[in-house]
Amino acid sequence: MSARIDRRAVVSRHDPRLTWADDAILSVGNGRFAVGVDRTGTQTFAGPGSDEERLNTLAEWGWHTMPGEPPAPWESLLRSYSSPRGPVPYLDLPEGTESPSPGAAWFRENPHKVSLMRFALVDRDGGARPSAAEITGATQHLDLWSGTIRSSFRYRGRACTVITSADPERDAIALRVEAPGLDLALSFPYGSTGWERAASWEEPDAHSTRCEGGRIRRRLDDLAYDVLVHGATAEQTDAHEVRLRASGTGDAAGTGHGASAPLRIGESAPRDGVLDVVLELVPREAPALPLPGRAEGTEGTEGTEGTEGTEGAVSTESGAGIRARSARFWAEHWESTGVLDLGQATDPRAHELERRAVLSRYIQRVHAAGTLPPAETGLLANSWRGKFHLEMHWWHAAHFALWGDAASLRRSLDFYVSALPSARETARRQGCRGARWPKQIGPDLHDSPSDIGPFLLWQQPHPIHLAELLRRADPAAALDPTLVEVVEQSALCLVDLLRPDGERLGLGAPLIGAQERHVEDRSRLQDPAFELAYVAWALRVADRWRSRRDARDAGELTTIARRIYSPLRADGVLSTFRAGPAMERSDHPSHLLAYGMVPPTGTIPAAAASAALDDALAEWDWDSTWGWDYPALAMTAARLRRPETAVDALLMPTVKNRCDGAGHFPQRPGLPAYLPANGGTLIALALMAAGEDDGPVSPGLPRTWGARHEGILPLPGPLTEL
């Protein structure tokens, strides 16, 4: 038996160590709350006058809606389309995305995620923030094993250190600032309707900030929350600025825990002038949205004491205590979940894949492990105004079950439970049974107006796929009545979306394939190849859920799945559509998902999938792709037992596949991170290392690498008939 993998060695050899020259942002958080920091360990180089959009303080509950009623009701945006079920209304944006109507624009912009505070260093005497020229010798180390960032620099020649950590359970951060001549200032913005902005500094009269000792009261229209300060004195110095100073000497900067409080990663003993502060954010009145885990219309959030006038929520935890909690959490997380060790390989590609795996696991646990599907930039920055895309949820969350963190996947599945009534109404409106899942949505559950999103189909099988992955990791999930209902309702809608065509079944208009091309043809497109394969597979999986509970109608969905058209064209070629428009070799090569993300179903010969993969690798416009397309290629290659192709695809040197020093995949200006690329990397590596059911081990990694893994589950393989 081989020795157990030294997980700390694997993780720690990929600790990010950055300098001022690195264009990457590190963050700390707990999956529901996160902050990004610059090289000072704070958010000094953000805020008014800065175009940096990655330095935010974001929480799942931090949504804001502009005051006033929408210019037009949401229902007025519905437009009738012909379908196999007769005329049905779809949300639409017929005038185009560049100039939406006022009503459409309002529902696209609201609600939006808002950055809840900015914490910055300021000169102790003048109150101004340091200039970039005054900060020299900056270095930064993220200790992945403890989830703690240590930032070292010099300010006007004086040595400074800032240690930044997040509480693993509460929406709180600890900052230990040893910076002669500098204080810490908190500033607070208003919400922004900008596509990528999480803060507006131009509307000071639209919101309120009130400092009451150790409690800072905030209100932005429908959002009210408190910032609880412990370990420092707080003084309001402007309408939306509060200055923090060390509140004591000789007792860990006033925490009251004394010098015996444990010190973490290189901390020195507390001394005069050291600021060791805890900042905890507590929603006082979160917007009345149907969030998972809380009753609709109630105030506050589950597990908090945040109503007006309640003082009991003030934290008594010291900064050292939070650092200790963070260290315990992350050590346990790394030890108890999956690991891929490629350290025996001399091929530099192995080191880079291992680095991407480790950093992606950290990023996903910090930014995407809550009860809401995350934005595509997680809790680092806003994109699409913080709204989440359900067709990306599989890419965000499937890896949790595969890498031994099933609990994080289970949390996000609660969203579907909460959204079932809304999804049922959408299905009813479109002439279907069950529940129809939208594409782009916020926690208000209003589908976002678009000429693409409402016509996508591939998000519909995702809850079935995710529930199945959870069941494989935790068999008790199959007995969870809420998940059973989500699987069943998702499948019923899929059945009714099928297009009868004699004895066969296809997918009919209106729709747009996952490639998101041919938008102007959405009223007549049919039979996208990937979606045919995905629906047929998902119905078989849902039928197995029926069989496990001895449902009387078990077997029915498999019978229906057998009637669905093969994804292949008449000439046996795997293309983007079974019939219809010619393949455009740009954007997502989505047809490859039919033999990769979807296990082989017997309708696509391996030779056809291999030819389609080679064609895409030779001819595709890779500059037009997105970060999850490379893991998609790697999955197809791994299913085909082509390890060299899988590795090269996952590391393809393109602008959309660059992984920066923090582990993020910048896509373009305004989209500086892309979590589907991180999640997709982990899913692909799970398949490449652990394989599929009844398949070979490490089908996507060269044998000469000596790859080792622990705690990673294989992906579903081909299904046998019931």
XYZ file of C-alpha atoms in Angstrom:
722
model
C 0.000 0.000 0.000
C 1.421 3.379 -0.962
C 1.987 6.027 1.681
C -0.752 8.558 2.279
C -0.358 11.751 0.287
C 1.195 14.618 2.239
C -1.643 17.038 1.645
C 0.025 19.982 3.299
C 3.027 19.594 1.009
C 0.802 19.508 -2.089
C -1.214 22.544 -1.011
C 1.590 24.690 0.372
C 3.866 24.402 -2.631
C 1.275 26.458 -4.478
C 0.862 29.259 -1.926
C 0.557 32.477 -3.953
C 3.496 34.826 -3.333
C 2.932 38.103 -5.128
C 4.715 41.392 -5.604
C 3.495 44.777 -6.771
C 4.202 43.724 -10.367
C 1.680 40.847 -10.275
C -1.758 41.701 -11.648
C -3.700 39.384 -9.367
C -5.953 39.924 -6.361
C -6.029 37.626 -3.343
C -9.112 37.147 -1.226
C -10.356 35.533 1.970
C -13.863 34.345 2.756
C -16.135 31.451 3.645
C -18.267 30.799 0.557
C -21.026 33.231 1.536
C -18.907 36.279 2.314
C -15.545 37.371 0.923
C -13.200 40.327 0.598
C -10.488 41.013 -1.950
C -7.349 42.888 -0.911
C -4.538 44.746 -2.625
C -0.848 44.331 -1.781
C -1.319 46.161 1.504
C -3.738 43.491 2.742
C -6.481 46.122 2.672
C -8.530 47.879 -0.014
C -6.474 51.061 -0.034
C -6.139 51.240 -3.807
C -9.838 51.078 -4.596
C -12.786 53.390 -4.188
C -13.327 56.894 -5.576
C -11.119 57.636 -8.560
C -9.990 54.008 -9.028
C -11.005 51.707 -11.859
C -10.102 48.588 -9.824
C -13.277 46.494 -9.554
C -11.881 43.426 -7.719
C -11.493 44.988 -4.262
C -14.896 44.505 -2.701
C -16.674 43.262 0.406
C -19.491 41.052 -0.861
C -22.012 38.846 0.921
C -24.793 36.605 -0.332
C -27.389 38.817 1.313
C -25.942 42.108 0.039
C -28.478 42.932 -2.693
C -29.843 46.375 -3.435
C -32.717 47.628 -5.575
C -33.074 51.181 -6.758
C -36.027 52.962 -5.135
C -39.284 53.385 -6.991
C -41.433 51.096 -9.076
C -40.198 49.582 -12.336
C -41.228 51.593 -15.425
C -43.247 48.633 -16.705
C -44.417 45.361 -15.172
C -42.250 42.302 -15.761
C -45.152 40.528 -17.469
C -45.202 43.209 -20.174
C -41.873 41.857 -21.458
C -43.399 38.504 -22.426
C -43.760 37.750 -26.136
C -45.668 34.918 -27.778
C -43.752 32.258 -29.725
C -44.978 29.237 -31.631
C -44.012 25.932 -30.035
C -44.965 22.251 -30.280
C -47.328 23.036 -27.410
C -48.987 25.910 -29.255
C -48.378 29.645 -28.712
C -46.472 30.190 -25.474
C -45.059 33.381 -23.885
C -41.316 33.763 -23.428
C -39.490 36.614 -21.784
C -37.831 38.467 -24.632
C -35.796 41.499 -25.550
C -36.801 41.977 -29.176
C -35.300 45.430 -29.460
C -31.797 44.061 -28.788
C -29.490 44.028 -25.819
C -27.754 47.285 -26.746
C -30.802 49.488 -26.170
C -33.385 47.728 -24.004
C -36.638 49.403 -23.120
C -36.816 51.162 -19.730
C -38.781 48.256 -18.292
C -36.349 45.646 -19.575
C -33.378 47.710 -18.412
C -34.853 48.001 -14.903
C -35.278 44.243 -14.498
C -31.802 43.583 -15.857
C -30.279 46.064 -13.398
C -32.270 45.211 -10.252
C -31.569 43.799 -7.808
C -27.767 44.128 -7.976
C -25.038 43.002 -5.613
C -23.399 45.853 -3.686
C -19.985 46.096 -2.056
C -20.760 46.577 1.631
C -17.665 48.470 2.783
C -14.127 49.436 1.890
C -11.316 49.259 4.439
C -8.255 51.323 3.580
C -5.061 52.607 5.131
C -4.905 56.371 5.697
C -2.175 58.631 6.942
C -2.530 59.121 10.687
C -1.872 62.845 10.524
C -3.437 64.058 7.296
C -6.094 61.395 6.752
C -5.176 60.882 3.093
C -4.638 57.420 1.707
C -1.062 56.591 0.689
C -0.089 56.989 -2.919
C 1.287 54.041 -4.852
C 4.704 55.755 -4.847
C 4.748 55.780 -1.027
C 4.309 51.985 -0.839
C 7.538 50.175 -1.679
C 8.868 46.625 -1.445
C 5.388 45.121 -1.308
C 5.200 41.328 -1.028
C 2.213 39.187 -0.219
C 1.813 35.564 0.839
C -1.462 33.644 0.978
C -0.977 30.720 3.352
C -3.515 28.328 1.850
C -3.289 25.934 4.793
C -4.604 28.617 7.167
C -6.522 30.868 4.760
C -4.510 33.886 5.895
C -2.868 36.641 3.849
C 0.325 38.279 5.124
C 1.209 41.542 3.357
C 4.558 43.261 3.951
C 5.608 46.654 2.583
C 7.261 49.912 3.509
C 5.426 53.206 3.928
C 7.706 56.213 3.672
C 10.567 53.883 4.525
C 8.916 52.319 7.597
C 8.277 48.558 7.689
C 4.585 47.571 7.762
C 2.725 44.272 8.024
C -0.975 43.518 7.607
C -2.489 40.086 8.315
C -5.941 39.458 6.805
C -8.244 36.539 7.661
C -11.939 35.714 7.390
C -14.130 33.895 9.872
C -15.085 30.466 8.466
C -18.714 30.818 9.555
C -19.643 34.449 10.193
C -19.465 37.433 7.851
C -16.415 38.810 9.607
C -12.787 39.601 8.884
C -9.823 40.115 11.176
C -7.159 42.692 10.314
C -3.895 42.970 12.232
C -2.192 46.168 11.138
C 1.376 46.964 12.172
C 1.859 50.136 10.163
C 3.608 53.103 11.814
C 1.976 56.335 10.738
C -1.142 54.697 9.318
C -4.677 54.194 10.588
C -7.532 52.213 9.077
C -10.574 53.930 7.593
C -13.886 52.380 6.587
C -15.841 53.968 3.758
C -19.232 53.038 2.374
C -20.655 53.310 -1.154
C -24.094 53.246 -2.695
C -25.277 50.522 -5.075
C -24.559 50.661 -8.786
C -26.569 49.467 -11.776
C -23.380 49.160 -13.847
C -22.756 45.765 -15.440
C -19.470 45.136 -13.588
C -19.602 47.691 -10.766
C -20.411 46.782 -7.186
C -20.177 50.312 -5.778
C -21.085 53.887 -6.622
C -19.228 56.695 -4.854
C -21.097 59.468 -6.674
C -24.370 59.488 -4.699
C -23.586 60.334 -1.056
C -27.067 61.665 -0.343
C -28.814 58.455 -1.423
C -27.754 56.368 1.596
C -26.848 56.795 5.258
C -23.967 55.835 7.563
C -24.191 56.373 11.317
C -21.454 55.422 13.773
C -22.686 54.511 17.261
C -19.635 53.438 19.223
C -18.659 49.989 18.060
C -21.639 49.696 15.709
C -21.895 51.366 12.316
C -25.470 51.603 11.013
C -25.964 51.435 7.256
C -29.053 51.889 5.069
C -29.390 51.758 1.289
C -33.093 51.859 0.467
C -34.252 48.216 0.886
C -30.929 47.060 2.389
C -29.910 47.815 5.979
C -27.009 46.285 7.844
C -24.566 46.928 10.671
C -20.787 46.756 10.764
C -19.700 45.678 14.224
C -16.235 46.871 15.261
C -14.274 45.067 17.960
C -10.723 45.790 19.009
C -10.609 49.449 17.930
C -12.190 52.807 18.597
C -14.390 54.114 15.798
C -14.896 57.790 14.973
C -17.033 59.090 12.127
C -14.961 61.557 10.106
C -17.246 62.105 7.109
C -20.759 61.288 5.957
C -19.674 57.819 4.857
C -16.251 57.365 6.474
C -15.293 55.991 9.884
C -11.706 56.081 11.216
C -10.443 53.170 13.319
C -7.595 53.416 15.821
C -6.091 50.932 18.236
C -8.222 51.071 21.380
C -5.697 49.859 23.926
C -2.152 48.754 24.572
C -0.741 45.520 25.890
C -3.941 43.522 25.355
C -3.981 42.555 21.694
C -5.072 46.062 20.771
C -8.009 46.202 23.101
C -9.586 42.837 22.382
C -9.761 42.064 26.067
C -8.215 38.633 25.521
C -4.816 39.672 26.838
C -1.369 38.821 25.549
C -2.063 35.100 25.973
C -4.313 35.024 22.878
C -2.684 32.748 20.292
C -0.636 34.368 17.547
C -0.725 33.058 14.005
C 1.723 32.781 11.065
C 4.590 34.938 12.176
C 2.718 37.379 14.413
C 4.796 39.259 16.912
C 3.592 39.944 20.425
C 1.100 42.836 20.608
C 2.537 46.256 21.249
C 1.438 49.846 21.411
C -0.010 51.149 18.153
C -0.875 47.754 16.678
C -4.437 47.622 15.397
C -5.992 44.167 15.737
C -9.605 44.651 14.710
C -12.577 42.423 13.880
C -15.183 43.756 11.450
C -18.413 41.775 11.386
C -21.260 42.533 8.989
C -24.794 41.730 10.105
C -27.874 42.251 7.900
C -30.424 44.247 9.828
C -33.037 44.246 7.087
C -32.033 42.244 4.050
C -34.239 42.728 0.993
C -37.423 40.673 1.255
C -36.363 38.033 -1.263
C -37.101 34.288 -1.226
C -33.578 33.294 -0.280
C -32.852 29.702 0.734
C -33.095 29.049 4.444
C -35.389 31.937 5.357
C -39.062 32.678 5.226
C -40.145 35.005 2.475
C -40.647 38.534 3.709
C -38.896 38.134 7.043
C -36.207 40.472 8.257
C -32.667 39.502 9.024
C -31.105 36.213 8.039
C -30.968 32.803 9.591
C -28.690 32.609 12.586
C -28.155 36.357 13.096
C -29.451 38.789 15.674
C -29.622 41.874 13.560
C -32.939 43.648 14.068
C -33.100 47.351 14.897
C -32.154 48.078 18.474
C -30.612 44.665 19.165
C -27.100 44.980 20.543
C -26.519 41.299 21.281
C -24.904 40.596 17.897
C -21.663 42.451 18.711
C -18.768 40.023 18.316
C -16.535 39.282 21.280
C -14.060 37.347 19.165
C -10.539 38.707 18.969
C -8.583 38.962 15.760
C -6.303 36.207 17.016
C -9.361 34.055 17.664
C -10.605 34.432 14.091
C -7.150 33.630 12.745
C -7.100 30.488 14.848
C -10.576 29.517 13.645
C -9.556 30.118 10.054
C -6.428 27.995 10.462
C -8.412 25.125 11.976
C -11.068 25.282 9.283
C -8.680 25.299 6.325
C -6.425 22.588 7.730
C -9.456 20.352 8.258
C -10.811 21.230 4.812
C -7.614 20.254 3.033
C -7.176 17.105 5.124
C -10.749 15.828 4.776
C -11.404 16.423 1.070
C -9.821 15.251 -2.172
C -6.253 15.788 -3.325
C -4.373 15.276 -6.588
C -0.616 14.813 -6.259
C 1.390 15.262 -9.462
C 4.638 15.947 -7.638
C 6.450 12.915 -9.060
C 6.177 14.191 -12.636
C 9.043 16.113 -14.211
C 6.805 17.495 -16.961
C 6.203 21.204 -16.169
C 2.609 20.789 -17.330
C 1.982 18.589 -14.290
C 3.094 21.318 -11.884
C 0.837 23.851 -13.590
C -2.183 21.545 -13.525
C -1.600 20.838 -9.836
C -1.290 24.590 -9.166
C -4.557 25.275 -10.960
C -6.262 22.492 -9.027
C -5.125 23.732 -5.607
C -5.884 27.403 -6.273
C -9.225 26.597 -7.892
C -10.249 24.599 -4.835
C -9.411 27.546 -2.581
C -11.188 30.048 -4.820
C -14.325 27.945 -5.132
C -14.547 27.390 -1.373
C -14.104 31.116 -0.723
C -16.412 32.400 -3.461
C -18.911 29.710 -4.414
C -19.869 27.548 -1.426
C -23.001 29.316 -0.232
C -26.734 28.788 -0.571
C -27.071 30.809 -3.770
C -25.492 29.894 -7.086
C -22.550 32.285 -7.403
C -21.986 35.037 -9.901
C -19.464 34.094 -12.565
C -16.924 36.274 -10.749
C -17.916 34.810 -7.395
C -17.641 37.229 -4.476
C -14.546 38.894 -5.925
C -16.258 41.292 -8.324
C -19.595 41.969 -9.928
C -20.449 40.645 -13.355
C -23.911 40.828 -14.847
C -24.556 43.027 -11.767
C -23.913 40.084 -9.459
C -26.692 37.942 -10.912
C -26.054 34.257 -11.384
C -26.403 32.098 -14.468
C -27.993 28.736 -13.832
C -26.495 27.201 -16.968
C -23.143 27.811 -15.267
C -24.166 26.349 -11.909
C -22.997 22.858 -12.876
C -19.561 24.284 -13.684
C -19.475 26.128 -10.373
C -20.679 23.319 -8.136
C -20.299 19.796 -9.573
C -16.684 19.551 -8.419
C -17.676 19.842 -4.744
C -19.176 16.342 -4.788
C -16.308 14.936 -6.858
C -13.588 16.325 -4.555
C -15.115 15.240 -1.252
C -16.999 18.398 -0.249
C -20.558 17.223 -0.783
C -21.872 19.586 1.906
C -21.003 22.619 -0.207
C -22.931 21.219 -3.169
C -25.898 20.414 -0.942
C -26.087 24.016 0.283
C -26.398 25.429 -3.211
C -29.097 22.908 -4.174
C -31.338 24.572 -1.606
C -31.771 27.345 -4.149
C -33.793 25.041 -6.408
C -35.977 24.037 -3.503
C -36.741 27.681 -2.740
C -37.240 28.542 -6.420
C -39.615 25.653 -7.196
C -42.848 27.702 -6.995
C -41.484 30.291 -9.423
C -40.098 27.631 -11.764
C -43.419 25.794 -11.734
C -45.185 28.988 -12.761
C -42.772 29.466 -15.661
C -43.398 25.896 -16.795
C -47.157 26.353 -16.563
C -46.970 29.566 -18.576
C -45.004 27.739 -21.277
C -47.442 24.821 -21.446
C -45.342 22.324 -19.472
C -45.630 20.291 -16.334
C -42.935 20.427 -13.691
C -40.503 23.290 -13.164
C -38.706 25.338 -15.848
C -35.384 26.772 -14.664
C -34.273 30.182 -15.950
C -30.842 31.211 -17.182
C -29.895 34.595 -15.693
C -31.557 35.403 -12.407
C -31.155 37.129 -9.076
C -32.551 36.181 -5.686
C -35.844 37.899 -6.576
C -36.356 34.945 -8.975
C -37.255 37.201 -11.910
C -35.738 35.913 -15.130
C -33.533 38.634 -16.612
C -34.666 40.066 -19.976
C -32.442 38.914 -22.831
C -32.634 37.792 -26.427
C -30.617 34.684 -25.463
C -31.110 33.627 -21.856
C -34.806 32.668 -21.759
C -34.326 30.447 -24.825
C -31.432 28.367 -23.491
C -32.286 24.824 -22.474
C -29.164 23.259 -21.043
C -29.683 24.589 -17.527
C -32.845 22.455 -17.284
C -31.100 19.077 -16.680
C -28.493 20.585 -14.308
C -30.447 20.020 -11.056
C -30.849 16.350 -12.014
C -27.135 16.049 -12.774
C -26.072 17.862 -9.597
C -28.449 15.852 -7.421
C -27.072 12.649 -8.937
C -23.487 13.702 -8.208
C -24.517 14.491 -4.633
C -26.203 11.093 -4.301
C -23.056 9.350 -5.476
C -21.057 11.208 -2.823
C -23.727 10.867 -0.138
C -26.298 8.083 -0.784
C -28.637 9.608 1.821
C -29.383 12.398 -0.660
C -31.602 9.977 -2.604
C -33.935 9.911 0.421
C -34.160 13.701 0.736
C -37.751 14.538 -0.281
C -36.847 18.052 -1.347
C -34.195 16.796 -3.759
C -36.514 14.055 -5.013
C -39.032 16.759 -5.849
C -36.459 18.926 -7.651
C -35.345 15.952 -9.767
C -38.907 14.915 -10.580
C -40.155 18.388 -11.478
C -37.084 19.068 -13.638
C -37.672 15.827 -15.539
C -41.381 16.415 -16.103
C -40.641 19.740 -17.747
C -37.968 18.138 -19.937
C -40.488 15.585 -21.168
C -42.972 18.273 -22.131
C -40.313 20.346 -23.897
C -39.646 17.463 -26.305
C -40.953 17.828 -29.858
C -42.956 14.871 -31.224
C -41.790 13.873 -34.707
C -43.517 10.651 -35.628
C -42.078 7.904 -33.448
C -39.076 10.022 -32.552
C -38.663 12.958 -30.194
C -36.555 16.073 -30.682
C -36.175 19.522 -29.195
C -38.165 22.253 -30.843
C -38.297 25.991 -31.116
C -38.093 28.465 -29.596
C -34.603 27.718 -28.363
C -30.942 28.648 -28.569
C -28.187 26.086 -28.195
C -25.454 26.312 -25.578
C -23.146 27.686 -28.274
C -25.285 30.881 -28.173
C -25.072 31.435 -31.907
C -27.972 31.812 -34.383
C -29.783 34.113 -31.951
C -31.873 35.597 -34.726
C -33.145 32.089 -35.573
C -34.407 31.273 -32.079
C -38.009 31.021 -33.275
C -37.208 28.068 -35.563
C -34.066 26.296 -34.311
C -34.358 22.660 -33.281
C -32.328 19.640 -32.203
C -29.018 21.021 -30.891
C -26.737 17.999 -30.548
C -25.497 18.503 -26.997
C -28.949 19.176 -25.605
C -30.342 16.025 -27.261
C -27.693 13.920 -25.538
C -28.028 15.734 -22.204
C -31.817 15.465 -22.041
C -31.764 11.757 -22.935
C -29.167 11.042 -20.247
C -30.867 13.186 -17.584
C -34.227 11.463 -18.122
C -32.574 8.085 -17.585
C -30.981 9.364 -14.374
C -34.299 10.775 -13.148
C -35.894 7.405 -13.891
C -33.368 5.755 -11.605
C -34.408 8.139 -8.862
C -37.984 6.937 -9.439
C -36.883 3.309 -9.335
C -35.055 3.747 -6.021
C -38.249 4.935 -4.362
C -40.316 2.208 -6.078
C -42.424 4.719 -7.977
C -45.226 3.178 -10.040
C -44.123 5.076 -13.144
C -40.479 3.910 -12.979
C -39.284 3.024 -16.462
C -41.435 5.601 -18.226
C -38.693 8.229 -18.557
C -36.241 5.673 -19.949
C -38.792 4.674 -22.578
C -39.128 8.325 -23.548
C -35.352 8.798 -23.608
C -34.973 5.916 -26.078
C -37.143 7.811 -28.550
C -34.993 10.960 -28.547
C -33.028 11.544 -31.723
C -29.338 10.720 -31.833
C -27.195 13.874 -31.760
C -25.455 12.780 -34.981
C -26.265 14.253 -38.350
C -27.540 11.934 -41.075
C -23.955 11.529 -42.343
C -22.765 10.362 -38.900
C -20.954 13.604 -38.009
C -21.204 15.138 -34.546
C -21.953 18.823 -35.171
C -23.668 21.579 -33.202
C -27.101 20.680 -34.623
C -28.506 17.347 -35.757
C -30.032 19.204 -38.668
C -30.263 22.853 -39.583
C -27.656 25.603 -39.701
C -24.057 24.821 -40.547
C -21.625 24.752 -37.650
C -20.041 28.070 -36.740
C -16.564 27.481 -35.342
C -16.689 30.177 -32.685
C -17.908 30.660 -29.124
C -18.516 27.361 -27.275
C -17.774 24.054 -29.059
C -20.856 22.796 -27.230
C -21.379 19.661 -29.330
C -18.316 18.133 -27.640
C -20.165 18.229 -24.309
C -22.377 15.432 -25.669
C -19.408 13.070 -25.182
C -17.623 14.520 -22.173
C -19.757 16.438 -19.745
C -22.471 13.920 -20.690
C -21.325 10.305 -20.314
C -21.431 8.198 -23.468
C -25.035 7.104 -24.036
C -24.455 4.736 -26.947
C -25.831 7.148 -29.542
C -22.436 8.702 -30.370
C -19.655 6.330 -31.484
C -16.247 7.104 -30.007
C -14.884 7.581 -33.534
C -17.419 10.347 -34.240
C -16.615 12.105 -30.959
C -12.883 11.834 -31.635
C -13.286 13.277 -35.140
C -15.346 16.171 -33.760
C -12.673 16.870 -31.136
C -9.888 16.892 -33.736
C -11.923 19.164 -35.985
C -12.486 21.670 -33.178
C -8.842 21.654 -32.120
C -7.791 22.377 -35.702
C -10.368 24.930 -36.766
C -11.966 26.745 -33.808
C -11.721 30.485 -33.143
C -10.293 30.190 -29.633
C -10.255 33.927 -28.939
C -14.066 33.817 -28.986
C -14.337 31.028 -26.412
C -14.804 31.154 -22.637
C -12.878 29.682 -19.748
C -15.008 26.547 -19.306
C -14.505 25.489 -22.919
C -11.013 24.152 -22.189
C -12.144 21.798 -19.422
C -14.933 20.738 -21.791
C -12.336 19.729 -24.389
C -10.317 17.903 -21.733
C -13.358 15.914 -20.568
C -14.094 14.747 -24.089
C -10.445 13.757 -24.556
C -10.429 11.893 -21.235
C -13.607 9.957 -22.131
C -11.814 9.006 -25.371
C -8.704 7.851 -23.415
C -6.518 10.513 -25.018
C -4.468 11.823 -22.060
C -1.994 13.974 -23.993
C -4.864 15.717 -25.773
C -6.666 16.228 -22.450
C -3.630 17.834 -20.832
C -2.880 20.062 -23.813
C -6.526 21.146 -24.054
C -6.731 22.030 -20.372
C -3.545 24.122 -20.685
C -4.180 25.580 -24.142
C -2.244 28.897 -24.265
C -5.057 31.284 -25.167
C -6.125 34.615 -23.724
C -9.235 33.091 -22.086
C -7.255 30.240 -20.488
C -4.588 32.223 -18.616
C -4.521 31.435 -14.889
C -3.057 34.338 -12.905
C -0.978 34.230 -9.734
C -4.064 34.064 -7.517
C -5.674 31.281 -9.560
C -8.247 33.377 -11.425
C -8.959 33.195 -15.153
C -9.393 36.765 -16.487
C -11.596 36.751 -19.588
C -11.626 40.320 -20.842
C -11.778 43.907 -19.540
C -14.604 44.096 -17.020
C -14.519 40.343 -16.393
C -11.326 39.853 -14.346
C -12.252 36.440 -12.944
C -14.350 33.524 -14.166
C -15.293 30.820 -11.698
C -16.740 28.389 -14.292
C -13.146 28.010 -15.522
C -11.995 27.109 -11.998
C -14.862 24.718 -11.390
C -14.512 23.232 -14.856
C -10.796 22.652 -14.279
C -11.600 20.657 -11.140
C -14.322 18.617 -12.862
C -12.029 17.819 -15.783
C -9.157 16.861 -13.481
C -11.462 14.593 -11.481
C -12.342 12.753 -14.693
C -8.727 12.749 -15.900
C -7.500 11.323 -12.575
C -10.324 9.208 -11.128
C -11.976 8.300 -14.426
C -15.565 7.176 -14.844
C -17.600 4.229 -13.574
C -16.056 0.913 -14.629
C -13.379 2.735 -16.604
C -9.593 2.825 -16.308
C -7.783 4.859 -13.665
C -6.295 8.183 -14.790
C -7.643 8.069 -18.358
C -6.711 11.709 -18.923
C -3.211 11.867 -17.392
C 0.026 10.473 -18.870
C 1.073 7.292 -17.102
C 4.648 8.534 -16.819
C 3.505 11.235 -14.418
C 2.882 8.794 -11.558
C -0.292 10.648 -10.602
C -1.744 9.912 -7.169
C -5.098 10.987 -5.805
C -7.189 10.491 -2.700
C -10.797 11.345 -1.996
C -11.719 12.114 -5.637
C -14.752 10.275 -6.989
C -15.082 8.974 -10.546
C -17.640 10.632 -12.784
C -20.752 8.837 -14.008
C -20.049 6.421 -16.829
C -22.364 4.905 -19.446
C -25.739 3.910 -17.995
C -27.109 0.437 -18.433
C -30.822 0.233 -19.125
C -33.267 -0.248 -16.257
